[in-house]
Amino acid sequence: MLWSATARLSANPSPLHLPVFNQSITVLGKSKPSRVCCSPSRAMETNDDTSKAKGLSFDDFLSKKPYSPPTWASHLKPIPSHVFSLAHLPTPIHKWNLPNLPQNTEVWLKRDDLSGMQLSGNKVRKLEFLLAEAVAQGADCIITIGGIQSNHCRATAVAAKYLNLDSYLILRTSKLLVDKDPGLTGNLLVERFMGAHIQLISKEEYAKIGSVALTNVLKEQLLKEGRRPYVIPVGGSNSLGTWGYIEAMREIEEQLQIRSNRVKFDDIVVACGSGGTIAGLSLGSWLGALKAKVHAFCVCDDPDYFYDFVQDLIDGLQAGVNARDIVSIINVRFNMSLGFLTFFLF
């Protein structure tokens, strides 16, 4: 193992110092591709052959395909030209038999925590579109940013490695730990197995400089070194990444259509950490057939910030929709967000 803290970045007007931790780990033996199988008894029950065919096959994984949006989203612009198959889709929807629910109320879970091993969670849906653009632009490395145990950064490092791209991660941590080797705990272990270049920034410097400036500094440095970097924002949340959860709404619609009893969801409840997931869900529900109200619990910042941010994302798609009409954002702080969606039926 080797780690280095010699590289430095600088940003104007104030100096910025990001220690670099490059972890190289050699693993003996040849890894085998992982397979995730979802039992029909655990997913929404169906014998429909088309549903089975939509599961990710060996031939589909890592393939880049032309993208066609749902008909109800075909007026949005710009429409992505291609998408990578990175996730194990469709993810199942499970009924959650909670005790003491109000009468005539059902709770269902959209299990996006089962979207695929190291890429598990909501981030991979956005990365399918973002990395397709990165490859189309001729990128040879990916830059992104997040917290020290960011699930998005881990998923980005894994997806980049699958596509033979280097990854550069700027991770936010305590100022007491910013000059120390971050170790091999949690997501850091996966990231360093993937050969990610890790740079640390204190929470104070992160708040002062901002994620956009930090990634731009690193981008300029890599460009000077002859690299071709592609920058992915916090959580993969931009207008292009929003397509990941517009597409997820089409998936949910298709899952509901093949059920014999035709369940209809009235409300969708989801955690919100960067805004892209709720932008795609709320826009997809509003435009599509589902018409369920989306309720988002923000785990950072505040509702006004996320209403403005979601508005920017959907304006970037020329949707012509007011964010406050399609999503309800509630202020609540947690230490972690969950990788599943909750549906309420009343």
mmCIF file of C-alpha atoms in Angstrom:
data_model
loop_
_atom_site.group_PDB
_atom_site.id
_atom_site.type_symbol
_atom_site.label_atom_id
_atom_site.label_comp_id
_atom_site.label_asym_id
_atom_site.label_seq_id
_atom_site.Cartn_x
_atom_site.Cartn_y
_atom_site.Cartn_z
ATOM 1 C CA MET A 1 0.000 0.000 0.000
ATOM 2 C CA LEU A 2 1.122 3.521 -0.747
ATOM 3 C CA TRP A 3 -0.351 6.872 0.050
ATOM 4 C CA SER A 4 0.955 10.273 -0.854
ATOM 5 C CA ALA A 5 0.123 13.749 0.414
ATOM 6 C CA THR A 6 2.452 15.765 -1.746
ATOM 7 C CA ALA A 7 0.198 17.182 -4.461
ATOM 8 C CA ARG A 8 -1.331 20.607 -3.892
ATOM 9 C CA LEU A 9 -3.995 22.650 -5.606
ATOM 10 C CA SER A 10 -4.436 26.393 -5.444
ATOM 11 C CA ALA A 11 -7.560 28.483 -5.977
ATOM 12 C CA ASN A 12 -8.017 32.212 -6.161
ATOM 13 C CA PRO A 13 -8.693 34.474 -4.453
ATOM 14 C CA SER A 14 -7.959 32.391 -1.344
ATOM 15 C CA PRO A 15 -5.404 29.558 -1.270
ATOM 16 C CA LEU A 16 -6.724 26.019 -1.275
ATOM 17 C CA HIS A 17 -4.723 23.008 -0.174
ATOM 18 C CA LEU A 18 -6.123 19.545 -0.809
ATOM 19 C CA PRO A 19 -4.029 16.609 0.352
ATOM 20 C CA VAL A 20 -4.042 13.794 -2.187
ATOM 21 C CA PHE A 21 -4.331 10.199 -1.052
ATOM 22 C CA ASN A 22 -3.691 7.677 -3.800
ATOM 23 C CA GLN A 23 -4.261 4.158 -2.566
ATOM 24 C CA SER A 24 -3.042 1.278 -4.706
ATOM 25 C CA ILE A 25 -4.214 -2.164 -3.628
ATOM 26 C CA THR A 26 -3.283 -5.344 -5.469
ATOM 27 C CA VAL A 27 -5.724 -8.225 -5.309
ATOM 28 C CA LEU A 28 -4.559 -11.659 -6.349
ATOM 29 C CA GLY A 29 -6.920 -13.748 -8.432
ATOM 30 C CA LYS A 30 -9.422 -12.926 -11.117
ATOM 31 C CA SER A 31 -12.700 -11.437 -10.021
ATOM 32 C CA LYS A 32 -15.934 -12.898 -11.287
ATOM 33 C CA PRO A 33 -18.899 -10.780 -12.419
ATOM 34 C CA SER A 34 -21.562 -10.541 -9.737
ATOM 35 C CA ARG A 35 -25.129 -11.542 -10.451
ATOM 36 C CA VAL A 36 -28.149 -10.258 -8.572
ATOM 37 C CA CYS A 37 -31.328 -12.299 -8.952
ATOM 38 C CA CYS A 38 -34.673 -11.065 -7.693
ATOM 39 C CA SER A 39 -37.145 -13.783 -6.724
ATOM 40 C CA PRO A 40 -40.672 -13.314 -8.142
ATOM 41 C CA SER A 41 -41.995 -13.801 -4.609
ATOM 42 C CA ARG A 42 -40.066 -10.751 -3.433
ATOM 43 C CA ALA A 43 -40.773 -8.447 -6.342
ATOM 44 C CA MET A 44 -44.160 -7.322 -7.593
ATOM 45 C CA GLU A 45 -45.720 -10.630 -8.693
ATOM 46 C CA THR A 46 -46.010 -11.117 -12.437
ATOM 47 C CA ASN A 47 -45.678 -13.851 -15.021
ATOM 48 C CA ASP A 48 -45.334 -11.337 -17.824
ATOM 49 C CA ASP A 49 -42.469 -12.308 -20.135
ATOM 50 C CA THR A 50 -41.735 -8.708 -21.076
ATOM 51 C CA SER A 51 -41.088 -7.886 -17.444
ATOM 52 C CA LYS A 52 -38.596 -10.715 -17.142
ATOM 53 C CA ALA A 53 -36.896 -9.632 -20.337
ATOM 54 C CA LYS A 54 -36.250 -6.172 -18.892
ATOM 55 C CA GLY A 55 -33.863 -7.585 -16.303
ATOM 56 C CA LEU A 56 -30.233 -6.750 -17.011
ATOM 57 C CA SER A 57 -28.532 -9.548 -18.964
ATOM 58 C CA PHE A 58 -24.836 -10.234 -19.408
ATOM 59 C CA ASP A 59 -25.033 -8.727 -22.894
ATOM 60 C CA ASP A 60 -26.721 -5.555 -21.652
ATOM 61 C CA PHE A 61 -24.374 -4.686 -18.783
ATOM 62 C CA LEU A 62 -22.012 -1.813 -19.680
ATOM 63 C CA SER A 63 -23.604 -1.459 -23.098
ATOM 64 C CA LYS A 64 -24.208 2.027 -24.486
ATOM 65 C CA LYS A 65 -27.560 2.396 -26.176
ATOM 66 C CA PRO A 66 -29.518 5.125 -27.964
ATOM 67 C CA TYR A 67 -32.027 6.668 -25.579
ATOM 68 C CA SER A 68 -35.709 7.221 -26.281
ATOM 69 C CA PRO A 69 -37.649 9.083 -23.566
ATOM 70 C CA PRO A 70 -41.146 8.225 -22.367
ATOM 71 C CA THR A 71 -43.747 9.708 -24.708
ATOM 72 C CA TRP A 72 -44.929 12.070 -21.959
ATOM 73 C CA ALA A 73 -41.377 13.452 -21.621
ATOM 74 C CA SER A 74 -40.577 13.743 -25.331
ATOM 75 C CA HIS A 75 -41.108 17.531 -25.280
ATOM 76 C CA LEU A 76 -38.296 18.069 -22.752
ATOM 77 C CA LYS A 77 -35.018 19.471 -24.064
ATOM 78 C CA PRO A 78 -32.287 18.492 -24.400
ATOM 79 C CA ILE A 79 -33.011 14.771 -24.620
ATOM 80 C CA PRO A 80 -29.971 12.553 -23.937
ATOM 81 C CA SER A 81 -28.701 10.779 -27.022
ATOM 82 C CA HIS A 82 -27.375 7.674 -25.244
ATOM 83 C CA VAL A 83 -27.437 5.862 -21.921
ATOM 84 C CA PHE A 84 -25.182 3.220 -20.355
ATOM 85 C CA SER A 85 -26.637 0.075 -18.767
ATOM 86 C CA LEU A 86 -25.052 0.112 -15.317
ATOM 87 C CA ALA A 87 -27.904 -0.726 -12.942
ATOM 88 C CA HIS A 88 -29.771 -3.979 -12.365
ATOM 89 C CA LEU A 89 -33.244 -2.881 -13.425
ATOM 90 C CA PRO A 90 -36.105 -2.944 -12.819
ATOM 91 C CA THR A 91 -35.721 -2.830 -9.045
ATOM 92 C CA PRO A 92 -38.576 -4.560 -7.205
ATOM 93 C CA ILE A 93 -41.456 -2.922 -5.374
ATOM 94 C CA HIS A 94 -42.305 -4.572 -2.047
ATOM 95 C CA LYS A 95 -45.328 -4.143 0.160
ATOM 96 C CA TRP A 96 -44.327 -3.087 3.687
ATOM 97 C CA ASN A 97 -46.707 -4.560 6.248
ATOM 98 C CA LEU A 98 -46.280 -2.001 9.008
ATOM 99 C CA PRO A 99 -48.361 -2.350 12.185
ATOM 100 C CA ASN A 100 -50.998 0.206 13.204
ATOM 101 C CA LEU A 101 -51.403 1.837 9.812
ATOM 102 C CA PRO A 102 -54.530 3.955 9.348
ATOM 103 C CA GLN A 103 -57.467 2.141 7.790
ATOM 104 C CA ASN A 104 -57.267 1.711 3.995
ATOM 105 C CA THR A 105 -53.589 2.725 3.983
ATOM 106 C CA GLU A 106 -50.837 0.674 2.358
ATOM 107 C CA VAL A 107 -47.081 1.319 2.257
ATOM 108 C CA TRP A 108 -44.854 0.044 -0.556
ATOM 109 C CA LEU A 109 -41.082 0.294 -1.063
ATOM 110 C CA LYS A 110 -39.296 0.846 -4.359
ATOM 111 C CA ARG A 111 -36.085 -1.075 -3.625
ATOM 112 C CA ASP A 112 -33.460 1.036 -5.352
ATOM 113 C CA ASP A 113 -31.030 -0.237 -2.729
ATOM 114 C CA LEU A 114 -31.028 -3.354 -4.945
ATOM 115 C CA SER A 115 -29.884 -1.545 -8.081
ATOM 116 C CA GLY A 116 -26.617 -3.467 -8.103
ATOM 117 C CA MET A 117 -23.916 -4.305 -5.553
ATOM 118 C CA GLN A 118 -21.169 -1.619 -5.456
ATOM 119 C CA LEU A 119 -23.438 0.686 -7.481
ATOM 120 C CA SER A 120 -26.418 0.115 -5.221
ATOM 121 C CA GLY A 121 -28.707 3.036 -4.493
ATOM 122 C CA ASN A 122 -30.202 5.903 -6.424
ATOM 123 C CA LYS A 123 -26.902 7.296 -7.747
ATOM 124 C CA VAL A 124 -26.431 4.718 -10.479
ATOM 125 C CA ARG A 125 -29.559 5.816 -12.351
ATOM 126 C CA LYS A 126 -28.050 9.286 -12.790
ATOM 127 C CA LEU A 127 -24.622 7.892 -13.660
ATOM 128 C CA GLU A 128 -26.084 5.914 -16.561
ATOM 129 C CA PHE A 129 -26.752 9.214 -18.337
ATOM 130 C CA LEU A 130 -23.834 11.256 -17.012
ATOM 131 C CA LEU A 131 -21.162 8.729 -17.949
ATOM 132 C CA ALA A 132 -22.678 8.229 -21.393
ATOM 133 C CA GLU A 133 -22.088 11.929 -22.001
ATOM 134 C CA ALA A 134 -18.598 11.731 -20.504
ATOM 135 C CA VAL A 135 -17.585 8.949 -22.879
ATOM 136 C CA ALA A 136 -19.221 10.727 -25.836
ATOM 137 C CA GLN A 137 -17.110 13.801 -25.055
ATOM 138 C CA GLY A 138 -13.932 11.726 -25.021
ATOM 139 C CA ALA A 139 -13.253 12.019 -21.284
ATOM 140 C CA ASP A 140 -10.490 9.878 -19.806
ATOM 141 C CA CYS A 141 -11.222 10.673 -16.162
ATOM 142 C CA ILE A 142 -14.115 11.679 -13.916
ATOM 143 C CA ILE A 143 -14.160 14.318 -11.167
ATOM 144 C CA THR A 144 -16.831 14.436 -8.485
ATOM 145 C CA ILE A 145 -17.250 15.654 -4.928
ATOM 146 C CA GLY A 146 -19.074 14.775 -1.707
ATOM 147 C CA GLY A 147 -18.764 13.824 1.934
ATOM 148 C CA ILE A 148 -16.072 11.530 3.276
ATOM 149 C CA GLN A 149 -18.465 8.541 3.090
ATOM 150 C CA SER A 150 -20.380 9.709 0.028
ATOM 151 C CA ASN A 151 -22.353 6.902 -1.623
ATOM 152 C CA HIS A 152 -22.362 8.920 -4.824
ATOM 153 C CA CYS A 153 -18.567 9.141 -4.872
ATOM 154 C CA ARG A 154 -18.255 5.414 -4.271
ATOM 155 C CA ALA A 155 -20.714 4.610 -7.069
ATOM 156 C CA THR A 156 -18.910 7.018 -9.400
ATOM 157 C CA ALA A 157 -15.528 5.413 -8.693
ATOM 158 C CA VAL A 158 -16.914 1.942 -9.409
ATOM 159 C CA ALA A 159 -18.782 2.979 -12.574
ATOM 160 C CA ALA A 160 -15.734 4.848 -13.855
ATOM 161 C CA LYS A 161 -13.546 1.792 -13.329
ATOM 162 C CA TYR A 162 -16.045 -0.366 -15.244
ATOM 163 C CA LEU A 163 -15.667 2.049 -18.164
ATOM 164 C CA ASN A 164 -11.855 2.290 -17.937
ATOM 165 C CA LEU A 165 -11.950 5.866 -16.691
ATOM 166 C CA ASP A 166 -9.854 7.236 -13.823
ATOM 167 C CA SER A 167 -11.747 8.833 -10.941
ATOM 168 C CA TYR A 168 -10.823 11.867 -8.867
ATOM 169 C CA LEU A 169 -12.824 12.349 -5.675
ATOM 170 C CA ILE A 170 -12.833 15.477 -3.506
ATOM 171 C CA LEU A 171 -14.125 14.396 -0.109
ATOM 172 C CA ARG A 172 -15.305 16.682 2.698
ATOM 173 C CA THR A 173 -14.114 15.837 6.220
ATOM 174 C CA SER A 174 -13.239 17.310 9.616
ATOM 175 C CA LYS A 175 -10.384 19.821 9.690
ATOM 176 C CA LEU A 176 -8.734 17.605 12.306
ATOM 177 C CA LEU A 177 -8.519 14.774 9.769
ATOM 178 C CA VAL A 178 -7.867 16.665 6.544
ATOM 179 C CA ASP A 179 -4.098 16.065 6.563
ATOM 180 C CA LYS A 180 -4.316 12.416 7.607
ATOM 181 C CA ASP A 181 -4.666 9.260 5.541
ATOM 182 C CA PRO A 182 -8.456 8.711 5.428
ATOM 183 C CA GLY A 183 -8.053 4.965 5.881
ATOM 184 C CA LEU A 184 -9.992 2.048 4.445
ATOM 185 C CA THR A 185 -13.339 2.227 6.213
ATOM 186 C CA GLY A 186 -16.749 2.100 4.564
ATOM 187 C CA ASN A 187 -16.964 3.591 1.090
ATOM 188 C CA LEU A 188 -13.303 4.581 1.209
ATOM 189 C CA LEU A 189 -12.322 0.915 0.993
ATOM 190 C CA VAL A 190 -14.276 0.467 -2.235
ATOM 191 C CA GLU A 191 -13.011 3.733 -3.691
ATOM 192 C CA ARG A 192 -9.393 2.840 -3.023
ATOM 193 C CA PHE A 193 -9.842 -0.655 -4.422
ATOM 194 C CA MET A 194 -11.032 1.128 -7.565
ATOM 195 C CA GLY A 195 -7.812 3.156 -7.626
ATOM 196 C CA ALA A 196 -9.595 6.474 -7.064
ATOM 197 C CA HIS A 197 -7.472 9.590 -6.513
ATOM 198 C CA ILE A 198 -8.756 10.993 -3.233
ATOM 199 C CA GLN A 199 -8.356 14.594 -2.119
ATOM 200 C CA LEU A 200 -9.605 15.874 1.216
ATOM 201 C CA ILE A 201 -11.130 19.256 1.998
ATOM 202 C CA SER A 202 -12.245 20.507 5.413
ATOM 203 C CA LYS A 203 -15.920 21.272 5.946
ATOM 204 C CA GLU A 204 -14.997 24.891 6.613
ATOM 205 C CA GLU A 205 -13.067 25.283 3.342
ATOM 206 C CA TYR A 206 -15.800 23.423 1.463
ATOM 207 C CA ALA A 207 -18.435 25.864 2.754
ATOM 208 C CA LYS A 208 -16.199 28.846 1.968
ATOM 209 C CA ILE A 209 -15.169 27.872 -1.558
ATOM 210 C CA GLY A 210 -18.081 25.735 -2.772
ATOM 211 C CA SER A 211 -18.264 22.485 -4.661
ATOM 212 C CA VAL A 212 -18.315 24.053 -8.140
ATOM 213 C CA ALA A 213 -15.124 26.058 -7.576
ATOM 214 C CA LEU A 214 -13.382 23.072 -6.008
ATOM 215 C CA THR A 215 -14.109 20.765 -8.925
ATOM 216 C CA ASN A 216 -13.178 23.486 -11.434
ATOM 217 C CA VAL A 217 -9.766 23.937 -9.792
ATOM 218 C CA LEU A 218 -9.059 20.236 -10.121
ATOM 219 C CA LYS A 219 -10.398 20.202 -13.671
ATOM 220 C CA GLU A 220 -8.028 23.001 -14.712
ATOM 221 C CA GLN A 221 -5.101 21.198 -13.109
ATOM 222 C CA LEU A 222 -5.877 17.968 -14.955
ATOM 223 C CA LEU A 223 -6.332 19.811 -18.251
ATOM 224 C CA LYS A 224 -2.846 21.294 -17.845
ATOM 225 C CA GLU A 225 -1.548 17.751 -17.349
ATOM 226 C CA GLY A 226 -3.054 16.709 -20.671
ATOM 227 C CA ARG A 227 -6.014 14.829 -19.212
ATOM 228 C CA ARG A 228 -9.616 15.051 -20.423
ATOM 229 C CA PRO A 229 -11.722 15.352 -17.273
ATOM 230 C CA TYR A 230 -15.511 15.279 -17.007
ATOM 231 C CA VAL A 231 -17.038 16.862 -13.901
ATOM 232 C CA ILE A 232 -20.063 15.348 -12.147
ATOM 233 C CA PRO A 233 -21.660 17.596 -9.501
ATOM 234 C CA VAL A 234 -22.607 16.653 -5.950
ATOM 235 C CA GLY A 235 -24.909 13.635 -6.024
ATOM 236 C CA GLY A 236 -24.881 13.606 -9.825
ATOM 237 C CA SER A 237 -27.628 16.213 -9.573
ATOM 238 C CA ASN A 238 -27.892 18.313 -12.698
ATOM 239 C CA SER A 239 -30.439 18.465 -15.504
ATOM 240 C CA LEU A 240 -28.856 15.519 -17.337
ATOM 241 C CA GLY A 241 -28.771 13.395 -14.177
ATOM 242 C CA THR A 242 -32.449 14.198 -13.615
ATOM 243 C CA TRP A 243 -33.265 11.898 -16.525
ATOM 244 C CA GLY A 244 -32.294 8.954 -14.324
ATOM 245 C CA TYR A 245 -35.413 9.393 -12.216
ATOM 246 C CA ILE A 246 -37.626 10.509 -15.053
ATOM 247 C CA GLU A 247 -36.790 7.096 -16.464
ATOM 248 C CA ALA A 248 -37.443 5.515 -13.043
ATOM 249 C CA MET A 249 -40.999 6.853 -13.165
ATOM 250 C CA ARG A 250 -41.506 5.098 -16.498
ATOM 251 C CA GLU A 251 -40.220 1.913 -14.846
ATOM 252 C CA ILE A 252 -42.719 2.268 -11.980
ATOM 253 C CA GLU A 253 -45.569 2.842 -14.422
ATOM 254 C CA GLU A 254 -44.649 -0.332 -16.320
ATOM 255 C CA GLN A 255 -44.453 -2.338 -13.093
ATOM 256 C CA LEU A 256 -47.908 -1.170 -12.069
ATOM 257 C CA GLN A 257 -49.411 -1.920 -15.472
ATOM 258 C CA ILE A 258 -48.510 -5.618 -15.315
ATOM 259 C CA ARG A 259 -50.104 -6.172 -11.892
ATOM 260 C CA SER A 260 -53.446 -7.930 -12.016
ATOM 261 C CA ASN A 261 -55.012 -5.762 -9.291
ATOM 262 C CA ARG A 262 -53.679 -2.485 -10.759
ATOM 263 C CA VAL A 263 -52.332 -0.799 -7.616
ATOM 264 C CA LYS A 264 -52.288 3.007 -7.802
ATOM 265 C CA PHE A 265 -49.956 5.108 -5.660
ATOM 266 C CA ASP A 266 -51.231 8.364 -4.219
ATOM 267 C CA ASP A 267 -48.024 9.656 -2.651
ATOM 268 C CA ILE A 268 -44.272 9.099 -3.009
ATOM 269 C CA VAL A 269 -41.987 9.805 -0.038
ATOM 270 C CA VAL A 270 -38.212 10.073 -0.458
ATOM 271 C CA ALA A 271 -35.146 11.532 1.256
ATOM 272 C CA CYS A 272 -33.446 14.474 -0.461
ATOM 273 C CA GLY A 273 -29.717 15.177 -0.206
ATOM 274 C CA SER A 274 -28.767 16.836 -3.488
ATOM 275 C CA GLY A 275 -32.047 17.404 -5.335
ATOM 276 C CA GLY A 276 -31.674 15.415 -8.551
ATOM 277 C CA THR A 277 -33.738 12.423 -7.488
ATOM 278 C CA ILE A 278 -36.737 14.475 -6.387
ATOM 279 C CA ALA A 279 -36.523 16.620 -9.528
ATOM 280 C CA GLY A 280 -36.809 13.540 -11.745
ATOM 281 C CA LEU A 281 -39.443 11.812 -9.624
ATOM 282 C CA SER A 282 -41.691 14.840 -9.260
ATOM 283 C CA LEU A 283 -41.423 15.844 -12.909
ATOM 284 C CA GLY A 284 -42.007 12.269 -14.072
ATOM 285 C CA SER A 285 -45.004 11.817 -11.801
ATOM 286 C CA TRP A 286 -46.454 15.156 -12.912
ATOM 287 C CA LEU A 287 -46.017 14.525 -16.639
ATOM 288 C CA GLY A 288 -46.716 10.779 -16.669
ATOM 289 C CA ALA A 289 -49.729 8.701 -15.769
ATOM 290 C CA LEU A 290 -48.914 8.191 -12.091
ATOM 291 C CA LYS A 291 -49.870 11.682 -10.838
ATOM 292 C CA ALA A 292 -48.708 10.856 -7.297
ATOM 293 C CA LYS A 293 -47.687 13.706 -5.009
ATOM 294 C CA VAL A 294 -43.968 13.623 -4.202
ATOM 295 C CA HIS A 295 -42.941 14.440 -0.621
ATOM 296 C CA ALA A 296 -39.216 15.020 -0.038
ATOM 297 C CA PHE A 297 -37.488 15.131 3.350
ATOM 298 C CA CYS A 298 -34.313 17.187 2.981
ATOM 299 C CA VAL A 299 -31.387 15.884 5.026
ATOM 300 C CA CYS A 300 -29.307 19.049 4.531
ATOM 301 C CA ASP A 301 -29.832 22.713 3.651
ATOM 302 C CA ASP A 302 -33.512 23.761 3.770
ATOM 303 C CA PRO A 303 -36.698 23.542 1.679
ATOM 304 C CA ASP A 304 -36.277 26.971 0.050
ATOM 305 C CA TYR A 305 -32.812 26.001 -1.162
ATOM 306 C CA PHE A 306 -34.112 22.757 -2.690
ATOM 307 C CA TYR A 307 -37.191 24.362 -4.265
ATOM 308 C CA ASP A 308 -34.854 26.784 -6.047
ATOM 309 C CA PHE A 309 -32.402 24.031 -6.966
ATOM 310 C CA VAL A 310 -35.105 21.703 -8.328
ATOM 311 C CA GLN A 311 -36.528 24.646 -10.268
ATOM 312 C CA ASP A 312 -33.148 25.191 -11.916
ATOM 313 C CA LEU A 313 -32.942 21.509 -12.874
ATOM 314 C CA ILE A 314 -36.384 21.337 -14.456
ATOM 315 C CA ASP A 315 -35.879 24.726 -16.141
ATOM 316 C CA GLY A 316 -32.745 23.188 -17.646
ATOM 317 C CA LEU A 317 -35.078 20.687 -19.330
ATOM 318 C CA GLN A 318 -37.475 23.429 -20.516
ATOM 319 C CA ALA A 319 -40.287 21.714 -18.618
ATOM 320 C CA GLY A 320 -42.328 24.863 -18.010
ATOM 321 C CA VAL A 321 -43.356 23.626 -14.549
ATOM 322 C CA ASN A 322 -43.180 25.284 -11.128
ATOM 323 C CA ALA A 323 -41.265 23.114 -8.642
ATOM 324 C CA ARG A 324 -43.602 24.092 -5.776
ATOM 325 C CA ASP A 325 -46.547 22.670 -7.723
ATOM 326 C CA ILE A 326 -45.064 19.203 -8.151
ATOM 327 C CA VAL A 327 -43.146 18.445 -4.945
ATOM 328 C CA SER A 328 -43.563 19.108 -1.240
ATOM 329 C CA ILE A 329 -40.221 19.518 0.561
ATOM 330 C CA ILE A 330 -40.070 19.065 4.336
ATOM 331 C CA ASN A 331 -37.127 20.101 6.485
ATOM 332 C CA VAL A 332 -35.697 17.222 8.514
ATOM 333 C CA ARG A 333 -32.108 16.326 9.336
ATOM 334 C CA PHE A 334 -30.765 12.750 9.379
ATOM 335 C CA ASN A 335 -27.258 11.344 9.364
ATOM 336 C CA MET A 336 -27.997 9.216 6.343
ATOM 337 C CA SER A 337 -30.503 8.894 3.515
ATOM 338 C CA LEU A 338 -32.131 5.612 2.552
ATOM 339 C CA GLY A 339 -31.793 3.946 -0.823
ATOM 340 C CA PHE A 340 -35.470 3.231 -1.313
ATOM 341 C CA LEU A 341 -38.669 5.073 -2.096
ATOM 342 C CA THR A 342 -41.891 4.765 -0.114
ATOM 343 C CA PHE A 343 -45.338 4.777 -1.653
ATOM 344 C CA PHE A 344 -48.508 5.479 0.294
ATOM 345 C CA LEU A 345 -51.945 4.378 -0.836
ATOM 346 C CA PHE A 346 -55.022 5.884 0.799
#
